[in-house]
Amino acid sequence: MTHRVFVGAVGADGSPLHLATRDGRFTYVGPERPETAGAQVVDLQGKLVLPGFVDGHIHLDKSFVGDRWRPHQTATTLRERLAAEKRELAAAAPMAQRADALMRQTVSFGTVAMRCHVDIDATTGLTHLHAVMAMREKWRGLLDIELVAFPQAGVMTCPGTADVLDAAVREGVQVIGGIDPTTLDGDPHGQLGVIFGLAEKHGVKLDIHLHEPGEIGLAQLHRIAARTQAAGLQGRVAVSHAYGLGDIGPAELDTIARALADAGVSIMTNAPGDRAFPPILRLREAGVRVFTGNDNIQDSWWPYGNGDMLQRAMLVGYRSGFYTDDELRVALDMATHAAAAVIGKTDYGLRAGNEASFVVFDAPNAAAAVAAAPAARAVIRHGRYWGGPAQLALDAALLEDTAGSTPT
């Protein structure tokens, strides 16, 4: 039995925090120093402790991490971008190798779980899915991965894709995806009918990419909210990006926010750099769960990203104009508890009984960590030191007993 007590830390609000773990789970989390008899005591010397990060939206099958640098290729339409991506991926290192490299990188930053969208269509079949599933098995125990069958080429305009989505669920995918039912597929009722039908048939969740602007996107969100209510899928549907929410006025926003909240539809935004995006605080005030993820990382869509969810929280705050400590903690919540709730990760967070996984920073509180996104950190998984992207000075007692579970 491994009994370890971490003393002298601070929590998100900067107040004193002590943690006790036994056999990989928290037995105590709170302000009072716990009993240390028989335990290995690790002094965190005033460092900040945060829960492990949850990436609510990532594409492990697309990234060139683990391969050579590829200069970004321009494209004027979505179809051109899709064609360019297929060419680049065909010439890239094996998908399993690249996915493995990105998983290792995200774990080193402190990510403990993610929702991964995997390209699935009538031409690709389940090739991408099988590669990502093999790497998911390799990293099991360090990284929980919920898989989305993502029909990037469309559902209605790519005949046979509905059957492949069905097959993907039978192979273990937990979420059905969708994409721009009007502007890409040209048949919003048809696409939504297919994907909601599959979700009802298999009892799985939905996560729909929605890049559609303004009134088109607004109409789509109303359709999604209505179908969610009708199908009894409240709390099991998410919309990723929902750019149109950043294009509409206050009255329209209030109306759709109420509809989304009533239907339990969550919104994912990664705060993209080139356009408007959902107003996070207004949506949260209306009762809509808003979460975040890295989305694409160094791939055919854009050259940015490294997999660090603390950096993503910083970017969300920066682009949203978050300045107060409360607002900065909202950005962190989107990359931790909100995302964990969407993917259904249980026993998560700094609470007795939960998995003893957390990240340690040299920062006075969570707001300061979000604002600066320090690279140096220590990742603790199941109560044992795992590592980190940059060395953080720690009690030597912690480093003596490393996890020893890094996949090779």
XYZ file of C-alpha atoms in Angstrom:
408
model
C 0.000 0.000 0.000
C 1.284 3.450 -0.973
C 0.412 6.120 1.574
C 1.603 9.618 0.743
C 0.725 13.014 2.248
C 1.348 16.243 0.329
C 1.624 19.200 2.680
C 2.176 22.919 2.301
C 0.386 23.444 -1.020
C -2.148 26.136 -1.947
C -5.467 25.667 -3.703
C -7.089 27.571 -6.581
C -7.976 30.542 -4.369
C -4.517 30.662 -2.804
C -5.567 29.251 0.564
C -3.602 26.464 2.335
C -4.169 22.960 0.987
C -2.991 19.527 2.109
C -3.675 16.230 0.375
C -3.428 12.621 1.522
C -3.406 9.689 -0.888
C -3.470 5.941 -0.504
C -3.179 3.452 -3.343
C -3.756 6.108 -5.983
C -6.822 7.797 -4.503
C -7.365 10.829 -2.313
C -8.204 10.065 1.289
C -8.182 13.708 2.343
C -8.161 17.122 0.629
C -8.477 20.214 2.791
C -6.921 23.090 4.730
C -5.885 21.112 7.826
C -2.686 19.099 7.863
C -3.724 15.413 7.985
C -2.257 12.646 10.126
C 1.093 11.595 8.660
C 1.919 8.490 10.704
C 3.186 5.762 8.395
C 3.030 8.032 5.343
C 5.675 9.421 3.043
C 5.413 13.190 3.504
C 6.054 15.493 0.542
C 6.400 19.214 1.215
C 5.091 21.232 -1.744
C 6.467 24.439 -0.221
C 3.630 26.787 -1.128
C 3.147 25.580 -4.697
C -0.239 25.575 -6.412
C -2.194 22.349 -6.898
C -4.810 22.087 -9.671
C -6.795 19.092 -10.897
C -5.557 17.374 -14.045
C -6.703 18.970 -17.282
C -9.445 17.688 -19.575
C -9.224 18.445 -23.295
C -12.814 18.613 -24.505
C -12.002 18.639 -28.221
C -8.910 17.302 -29.976
C -8.050 15.573 -33.284
C -5.330 13.013 -32.589
C -5.521 11.576 -36.113
C -4.665 14.854 -37.854
C -1.658 16.267 -36.000
C 1.895 16.287 -37.382
C 3.394 16.211 -33.876
C 5.896 13.361 -34.017
C 6.549 14.054 -37.704
C 8.514 16.761 -39.478
C 7.329 20.383 -39.556
C 4.979 21.004 -42.466
C 4.440 24.610 -43.652
C 0.783 25.599 -43.762
C -0.897 25.271 -47.152
C -3.540 27.871 -48.040
C -7.044 26.929 -49.220
C -9.991 29.112 -50.188
C -12.846 26.675 -49.512
C -13.621 23.909 -47.043
C -13.528 21.315 -49.810
C -10.057 22.527 -50.851
C -8.900 22.236 -47.247
C -10.241 18.690 -46.975
C -8.455 17.685 -50.183
C -5.182 19.259 -49.024
C -5.438 17.461 -45.703
C -5.893 14.076 -47.367
C -2.782 14.678 -49.491
C -0.685 15.728 -46.510
C -1.810 12.881 -44.293
C -1.068 10.366 -47.027
C 2.546 11.578 -47.078
C 2.928 11.868 -43.297
C 4.396 9.458 -40.764
C 2.068 6.611 -39.709
C -1.003 7.864 -37.867
C -0.381 5.696 -34.812
C 3.105 7.184 -34.445
C 1.815 10.745 -34.628
C -1.128 10.123 -32.305
C 1.209 8.452 -29.808
C 3.555 11.450 -29.851
C 0.722 13.896 -29.256
C -0.736 11.790 -26.441
C 2.637 11.734 -24.711
C 2.896 15.518 -25.075
C -0.564 16.186 -23.655
C 0.041 13.881 -20.690
C 3.305 15.684 -19.949
C 1.355 18.954 -19.631
C -1.059 17.378 -17.148
C -4.012 16.307 -19.306
C -5.736 13.280 -17.796
C -8.713 12.918 -20.160
C -9.910 14.087 -23.569
C -12.650 13.875 -26.161
C -11.052 12.933 -29.467
C -12.818 13.481 -32.792
C -11.706 10.898 -35.372
C -12.407 11.239 -39.105
C -14.844 8.586 -40.297
C -16.552 8.522 -43.692
C -17.356 6.214 -46.572
C -13.910 6.646 -48.177
C -11.777 6.611 -45.013
C -13.758 3.869 -43.344
C -12.515 3.000 -39.856
C -8.783 3.335 -40.622
C -8.286 6.436 -38.468
C -10.383 4.976 -35.679
C -8.346 1.785 -35.462
C -5.058 3.716 -35.302
C -6.291 5.983 -32.509
C -7.858 3.097 -30.603
C -4.535 1.225 -30.627
C -2.792 4.219 -29.073
C -5.640 4.746 -26.611
C -5.030 1.240 -25.323
C -1.315 1.952 -25.003
C -1.946 5.026 -22.830
C -4.783 3.524 -20.788
C -4.328 4.333 -17.116
C -2.683 7.672 -17.849
C -5.154 9.150 -20.326
C -8.910 8.544 -20.548
C -10.126 9.076 -24.119
C -13.736 9.401 -25.240
C -13.993 8.869 -29.007
C -16.205 10.770 -31.456
C -17.013 9.376 -34.908
C -16.554 12.599 -36.892
C -18.028 12.666 -40.451
C -15.842 15.528 -41.672
C -16.673 14.939 -45.352
C -20.376 15.219 -44.605
C -23.135 12.693 -44.023
C -25.606 13.350 -46.824
C -23.011 14.395 -49.444
C -20.830 11.353 -48.753
C -23.113 8.356 -49.378
C -22.437 5.391 -47.143
C -21.093 7.451 -44.261
C -24.137 6.762 -42.084
C -23.360 3.043 -42.254
C -19.733 3.660 -41.284
C -20.848 5.801 -38.323
C -23.069 2.937 -37.241
C -20.143 0.511 -37.526
C -17.915 2.868 -35.512
C -20.344 2.843 -32.601
C -20.465 -0.949 -32.692
C -16.656 -0.894 -32.366
C -16.811 1.181 -29.207
C -17.142 4.857 -30.171
C -19.089 6.694 -27.462
C -20.124 9.818 -29.416
C -21.604 10.454 -32.876
C -20.383 13.587 -34.631
C -21.860 15.926 -37.206
C -20.702 18.914 -39.228
C -22.322 22.003 -40.739
C -25.614 20.391 -41.783
C -26.576 23.310 -44.054
C -23.407 24.841 -45.482
C -21.511 21.570 -46.007
C -24.214 18.922 -46.369
C -26.981 21.106 -47.815
C -29.613 19.144 -45.897
C -29.906 20.127 -42.233
C -32.971 18.015 -41.530
C -31.444 15.013 -43.277
C -28.104 15.127 -41.449
C -29.624 15.804 -38.048
C -32.137 13.028 -38.656
C -29.337 10.547 -39.335
C -27.060 11.431 -36.436
C -29.816 11.851 -33.855
C -31.286 8.575 -35.076
C -27.961 6.807 -34.502
C -27.627 8.368 -31.058
C -31.079 7.147 -30.072
C -30.504 3.716 -31.595
C -27.241 3.093 -29.760
C -27.716 5.213 -26.641
C -24.611 7.300 -27.364
C -23.889 11.015 -27.167
C -23.619 13.666 -29.899
C -21.016 16.356 -30.615
C -21.665 18.462 -33.714
C -19.069 20.710 -35.368
C -20.905 23.927 -36.231
C -18.932 26.589 -38.058
C -22.015 28.099 -39.701
C -22.279 31.878 -39.238
C -24.968 34.247 -38.036
C -28.587 33.391 -38.754
C -27.703 30.068 -40.387
C -25.877 28.935 -37.286
C -28.616 30.306 -35.043
C -31.298 28.346 -36.895
C -29.175 25.212 -36.632
C -28.780 25.606 -32.880
C -32.545 25.919 -32.465
C -33.002 22.717 -34.494
C -30.396 20.909 -32.379
C -31.958 22.075 -29.120
C -35.438 20.994 -30.268
C -34.242 17.569 -31.440
C -32.339 17.075 -28.195
C -35.505 17.701 -26.189
C -37.612 15.468 -28.437
C -35.099 12.599 -28.257
C -34.692 12.838 -24.494
C -30.944 13.447 -24.914
C -30.669 16.320 -22.451
C -27.124 16.565 -21.122
C -25.777 14.269 -23.856
C -25.417 16.709 -26.759
C -22.622 19.210 -27.398
C -22.027 21.694 -30.174
C -18.414 22.460 -30.979
C -17.405 25.958 -32.102
C -20.913 27.431 -32.636
C -19.367 30.488 -34.267
C -22.792 31.923 -34.998
C -23.275 32.678 -31.298
C -20.604 35.341 -31.671
C -22.387 36.975 -34.603
C -25.853 37.650 -33.170
C -27.350 40.410 -31.037
C -28.222 40.316 -27.325
C -31.924 39.498 -27.751
C -31.272 36.580 -30.104
C -28.481 35.377 -27.851
C -30.718 35.370 -24.778
C -33.365 33.365 -26.621
C -31.032 30.691 -27.944
C -29.141 30.513 -24.644
C -32.385 29.659 -22.835
C -33.182 27.009 -25.464
C -29.723 25.445 -25.142
C -29.866 25.505 -21.346
C -33.336 23.935 -21.284
C -32.148 21.178 -23.638
C -28.901 20.620 -21.735
C -26.820 21.270 -24.874
C -23.198 22.138 -24.064
C -21.011 24.469 -26.116
C -17.313 23.942 -26.829
C -15.131 26.850 -27.866
C -11.371 26.974 -28.278
C -11.501 30.778 -28.739
C -10.209 30.739 -32.352
C -7.986 33.592 -33.397
C -9.598 34.598 -36.677
C -13.282 35.137 -35.957
C -16.033 35.761 -33.436
C -16.900 32.958 -31.029
C -19.495 32.261 -28.314
C -19.742 34.791 -25.446
C -18.768 32.506 -22.598
C -19.969 34.472 -19.584
C -23.389 35.276 -21.101
C -23.970 31.616 -21.909
C -22.887 30.452 -18.448
C -25.172 33.007 -16.814
C -28.063 31.477 -18.779
C -27.186 28.008 -17.522
C -25.341 26.677 -20.569
C -22.295 24.509 -19.867
C -19.334 25.906 -21.837
C -16.094 23.944 -22.102
C -12.902 24.097 -24.121
C -10.315 22.012 -25.932
C -7.262 22.462 -28.110
C -8.999 21.360 -31.332
C -6.396 21.070 -34.107
C -2.721 20.949 -33.126
C -0.022 21.546 -35.759
C -1.900 19.982 -38.656
C -3.310 20.870 -42.078
C -5.832 23.259 -40.551
C -3.410 25.499 -38.674
C 0.199 25.401 -37.416
C -0.512 26.383 -33.804
C -0.779 24.456 -30.555
C 1.217 22.173 -28.311
C -1.460 20.320 -26.337
C -1.172 22.361 -23.119
C -4.666 22.935 -21.728
C -3.427 25.606 -19.310
C -2.176 27.555 -22.310
C -5.578 26.993 -23.951
C -7.311 28.377 -20.855
C -5.030 31.419 -21.069
C -5.977 31.926 -24.736
C -9.675 31.590 -23.928
C -9.292 34.231 -21.230
C -7.193 36.498 -23.437
C -9.601 36.417 -26.357
C -12.615 36.821 -24.057
C -11.199 39.836 -22.248
C -11.081 38.027 -18.900
C -9.140 40.143 -16.404
C -10.545 39.465 -12.940
C -9.587 36.450 -10.871
C -13.159 35.131 -11.093
C -13.102 35.351 -14.882
C -9.723 33.673 -15.139
C -11.040 30.842 -12.977
C -13.907 30.445 -15.458
C -11.351 29.782 -18.190
C -9.731 27.156 -15.969
C -13.068 25.542 -15.181
C -13.692 25.149 -18.915
C -10.469 23.126 -19.182
C -11.120 21.043 -16.078
C -14.477 20.438 -14.403
C -16.763 21.582 -17.247
C -14.983 19.424 -19.820
C -14.879 16.480 -17.397
C -18.646 16.717 -16.924
C -19.263 16.710 -20.686
C -17.213 13.589 -21.319
C -18.623 11.918 -18.215
C -15.348 11.516 -16.342
C -16.255 10.466 -12.830
C -14.052 10.418 -9.694
C -12.472 13.611 -10.989
C -11.176 16.571 -9.030
C -9.527 17.366 -5.712
C -11.874 15.496 -3.417
C -11.549 12.554 -1.042
C -12.370 9.291 -2.782
C -11.406 10.509 -6.238
C -8.441 9.496 -8.364
C -5.357 11.201 -6.909
C -4.214 12.989 -10.054
C -3.194 16.640 -10.070
C -0.716 19.169 -11.409
C 1.691 21.298 -9.361
C 2.783 24.826 -10.369
C 4.934 27.564 -8.911
C 2.095 30.104 -8.776
C 0.176 31.791 -5.944
C -3.300 30.809 -7.191
C -5.261 29.551 -10.198
C -5.867 32.981 -11.716
C -2.140 33.691 -11.782
C -1.479 30.301 -13.375
C -4.031 30.910 -16.135
C -2.692 34.385 -16.830
C 0.927 33.236 -17.146
C 0.530 29.587 -18.233
C 3.899 28.585 -16.716
C 5.618 25.745 -18.531
C 7.324 24.289 -15.456
C 5.058 21.889 -13.598
C 4.898 18.451 -12.013
C 2.269 15.913 -12.995
C 1.029 13.541 -10.291
C -0.926 10.530 -11.546
C -2.620 8.161 -9.115
C -0.666 9.680 -6.251
C 2.769 9.211 -7.817
C 5.110 11.552 -9.669
C 4.869 11.140 -13.449
C 6.950 13.999 -14.853
C 6.336 17.256 -16.638
C 7.352 19.309 -19.684
C 9.877 21.413 -17.758
C 11.507 20.591 -14.442
C 9.871 22.089 -11.380
C 11.902 22.078 -8.168
C 10.251 19.559 -5.885
C 10.772 17.715 -2.640
C 13.314 15.001 -3.406
C 11.130 12.454 -1.587
C 8.558 12.707 -4.366
C 11.077 12.118 -7.132
C 12.426 8.979 -5.488
C 9.278 6.994 -6.303
C 8.220 7.780 -9.859
C 5.190 6.208 -11.462
C 7.182 3.958 -13.754
C 4.140 3.547 -16.008
C 5.161 5.630 -18.995
C 4.342 3.738 -22.216
C 7.353 2.983 -24.390
